[in-house]
Amino acid sequence: LARLAFERAPSPLATDTLAMALAEARRFDEAAELLRRLLEFERRSTAQAPERSSDRAYLERMEATLRLYEAGEPCCPPPS
C-alpha cells in the first residue's frame, strides 16, 4: 500500500512512509537508501529556500531515523 501511494503521488510524506514500511519488513538497506535520497532533496530545498529553516526538526527526525535503519532497526518500536 505504501509503495502504491509512493508510485501514484511521490512526495516527501509518501517517501518517508514507504521507507518506514520497508524497514518494518526488515528491508533496511532499501529504507535507508530512500531516506538518504529524501534527506538530500530536503537539504537542497532548505538551502534554496531559507524560509524553510523551520523544517530543521523534520530533518533531524529523518537523520535519527536513518541512523536506526542503518543499524538494522525500524523507527517504530514493536507493540508491547
Coordinates of N, CA and C in Angstrom, one line a residue:
L1 N 0.8 -1.2 0.0 CA 0.0 0.0 0.0 C 0.9 1.3 0.0
A2 N 1.9 1.2 0.8 CA 2.8 2.4 0.9 C 3.5 2.6 -0.5
R3 N 3.9 1.5 -1.1 CA 4.6 1.6 -2.5 C 3.6 2.2 -3.5
L4 N 2.4 1.8 -3.4 CA 1.3 2.3 -4.3 C 1.2 3.8 -4.2
A5 N 1.1 4.2 -2.9 CA 0.9 5.7 -2.6 C 2.1 6.4 -3.2
F6 N 3.3 5.9 -3.0 CA 4.6 6.5 -3.5 C 4.6 6.6 -5.0
E7 N 4.2 5.5 -5.6 CA 4.2 5.5 -7.1 C 3.1 6.4 -7.7
R8 N 2.0 6.5 -7.1 CA 0.9 7.3 -7.6 C 1.1 8.8 -7.4
A9 N 1.7 9.2 -6.2 CA 1.9 10.6 -5.9 C 3.1 10.7 -5.1
P10 N 4.3 10.6 -5.7 CA 5.6 10.7 -5.0 C 5.6 12.1 -4.2
S11 N 5.9 12.0 -3.0 CA 6.0 13.2 -2.2 C 7.0 12.9 -1.0
P12 N 7.4 13.9 -0.3 CA 8.3 13.6 0.9 C 7.5 12.7 1.9
L13 N 6.3 12.9 2.1 CA 5.5 12.1 3.1 C 5.4 10.7 2.5
A14 N 5.1 10.5 1.3 CA 4.9 9.1 0.7 C 6.3 8.4 0.7
T15 N 7.4 9.1 0.5 CA 8.7 8.5 0.5 C 9.1 8.1 1.9
D16 N 8.8 8.9 2.9 CA 9.0 8.6 4.3 C 8.2 7.4 4.7
T17 N 7.0 7.4 4.3 CA 6.1 6.3 4.7 C 6.5 5.0 4.1
L18 N 7.0 5.0 2.8 CA 7.5 3.8 2.2 C 8.7 3.3 2.9
A19 N 9.6 4.3 3.2 CA 10.8 3.9 3.9 C 10.5 3.2 5.3
M20 N 9.5 3.7 6.0 CA 9.0 3.1 7.2 C 8.5 1.7 7.0
A21 N 7.7 1.5 5.9 CA 7.2 0.2 5.6 C 8.3 -0.8 5.2
L22 N 9.2 -0.3 4.5 CA 10.4 -1.2 4.1 C 11.1 -1.6 5.4
A23 N 11.4 -0.7 6.3 CA 12.1 -1.0 7.5 C 11.3 -2.0 8.3
E24 N 10.0 -1.9 8.4 CA 9.2 -2.8 9.2 C 9.2 -4.2 8.6
A25 N 9.5 -4.3 7.2 CA 9.6 -5.5 6.5 C 11.1 -6.0 6.6
R26 N 11.9 -5.4 7.4 CA 13.3 -5.7 7.6 C 14.1 -5.5 6.3
R27 N 13.7 -4.6 5.4 CA 14.4 -4.3 4.2 C 15.1 -2.9 4.5
F28 N 16.1 -3.0 5.4 CA 16.7 -1.8 5.9 C 17.6 -1.1 4.9
D29 N 18.2 -1.8 4.1 CA 19.1 -1.2 3.0 C 18.2 -0.3 2.1
E30 N 17.1 -0.8 1.7 CA 16.2 -0.1 0.8 C 15.6 1.1 1.5
A31 N 15.2 0.9 2.8 CA 14.7 2.0 3.6 C 15.7 3.1 3.7
A32 N 16.9 2.8 4.1 CA 18.0 3.7 4.3 C 18.3 4.5 3.0
E33 N 18.3 3.8 1.9 CA 18.6 4.5 0.6 C 17.5 5.5 0.3
L34 N 16.3 5.1 0.4 CA 15.2 6.0 0.2 C 15.3 7.3 1.1
L35 N 15.5 7.0 2.3 CA 15.6 8.2 3.3 C 16.8 9.0 3.0
R36 N 17.9 8.5 2.6 CA 19.1 9.3 2.2 C 18.7 10.2 1.0
R37 N 18.1 9.7 0.0 CA 17.7 10.5 -1.1 C 16.7 11.6 -0.7
L38 N 15.8 11.2 0.2 CA 14.8 12.3 0.7 C 15.5 13.3 1.4
L39 N 16.5 13.0 2.3 CA 17.3 13.9 3.0 C 18.0 14.9 2.1
E40 N 18.7 14.3 1.1 CA 19.4 15.1 0.1 C 18.5 16.2 -0.5
F41 N 17.3 15.7 -1.0 CA 16.3 16.6 -1.6 C 15.9 17.7 -0.6
E42 N 15.6 17.3 0.6 CA 15.1 18.3 1.6 C 16.2 19.3 2.0
R43 N 17.4 18.8 2.1 CA 18.5 19.7 2.4 C 18.7 20.7 1.3
R44 N 18.7 20.3 0.0 CA 18.8 21.2 -1.1 C 17.6 22.2 -1.1
S45 N 16.4 21.7 -0.9 CA 15.3 22.6 -0.9 C 15.4 23.7 0.2
T46 N 15.9 23.3 1.4 CA 16.0 24.2 2.5 C 17.1 25.2 2.2
A47 N 18.2 24.7 1.6 CA 19.3 25.7 1.2 C 18.8 26.7 0.2
Q48 N 17.9 26.3 -0.7 CA 17.5 27.2 -1.8 C 16.3 28.1 -1.3
A49 N 15.7 27.7 -0.2 CA 14.6 28.5 0.4 C 14.8 28.7 1.9
P50 N 15.6 29.6 2.3 CA 15.9 29.8 3.7 C 14.7 30.0 4.6
E51 N 13.5 30.4 4.0 CA 12.3 30.5 4.8 C 11.8 29.1 5.3
R52 N 12.4 28.0 4.8 CA 12.0 26.7 5.2 C 12.9 26.2 6.4
S53 N 13.6 27.1 7.0 CA 14.5 26.7 8.1 C 13.8 26.1 9.3
S54 N 12.5 26.4 9.3 CA 11.7 25.8 10.4 C 11.5 24.3 10.2
D55 N 11.9 23.8 9.1 CA 11.9 22.3 8.8 C 13.1 21.6 9.5
R56 N 13.9 22.3 10.2 CA 15.1 21.7 10.8 C 14.7 20.5 11.7
A57 N 13.6 20.6 12.5 CA 13.2 19.5 13.4 C 12.9 18.3 12.5
Y58 N 12.2 18.5 11.4 CA 11.9 17.4 10.5 C 13.1 16.7 9.9
L59 N 14.1 17.5 9.5 CA 15.4 17.0 9.0 C 16.1 16.2 10.1
E60 N 16.1 16.7 11.3 CA 16.7 16.0 12.5 C 16.0 14.7 12.7
R61 N 14.7 14.6 12.6 CA 14.0 13.4 12.8 C 14.3 12.4 11.8
M62 N 14.4 12.8 10.5 CA 14.8 11.9 9.4 C 16.2 11.4 9.6
E63 N 17.1 12.3 10.1 CA 18.5 11.8 10.3 C 18.6 10.8 11.4
A64 N 17.8 10.9 12.4 CA 17.8 10.0 13.5 C 17.2 8.6 13.0
T65 N 16.1 8.7 12.2 CA 15.5 7.5 11.6 C 16.5 6.8 10.7
L66 N 17.2 7.6 9.9 CA 18.2 7.0 9.0 C 19.2 6.2 9.8
R67 N 19.7 6.7 10.9 CA 20.7 6.0 11.8 C 20.1 4.7 12.3
L68 N 18.8 4.7 12.6 CA 18.1 3.4 13.0 C 18.1 2.4 11.9
Y69 N 17.7 2.8 10.7 CA 17.7 1.9 9.5 C 19.1 1.4 9.3
E70 N 20.1 2.2 9.3 CA 21.5 1.8 9.1 C 22.0 0.8 10.2
A71 N 21.4 0.9 11.3 CA 21.7 -0.1 12.4 C 20.8 -1.3 12.4
G72 N 19.9 -1.4 11.4 CA 19.0 -2.5 11.2 C 17.8 -2.5 12.2
E73 N 17.4 -1.3 12.5 CA 16.2 -1.2 13.4 C 15.1 -0.4 12.8
P74 N 13.9 -0.8 13.0 CA 12.8 0.0 12.5 C 12.6 1.3 13.3
C75 N 11.9 2.3 12.8 CA 11.8 3.5 13.5 C 10.7 3.5 14.6
C76 N 9.8 2.5 14.4 CA 8.7 2.4 15.4 C 8.9 1.1 16.3
P77 N 8.9 1.3 17.6 CA 9.1 0.2 18.5 C 8.0 -0.8 18.3
P78 N 8.2 -2.1 18.5 CA 7.2 -3.1 18.4 C 6.2 -2.9 19.6
P79 N 4.9 -3.2 19.3 CA 3.9 -3.1 20.4 C 4.2 -3.9 21.6
S80 N 3.9 -3.5 22.8 CA 4.2 -4.3 24.0 C 3.0 -5.1 24.4

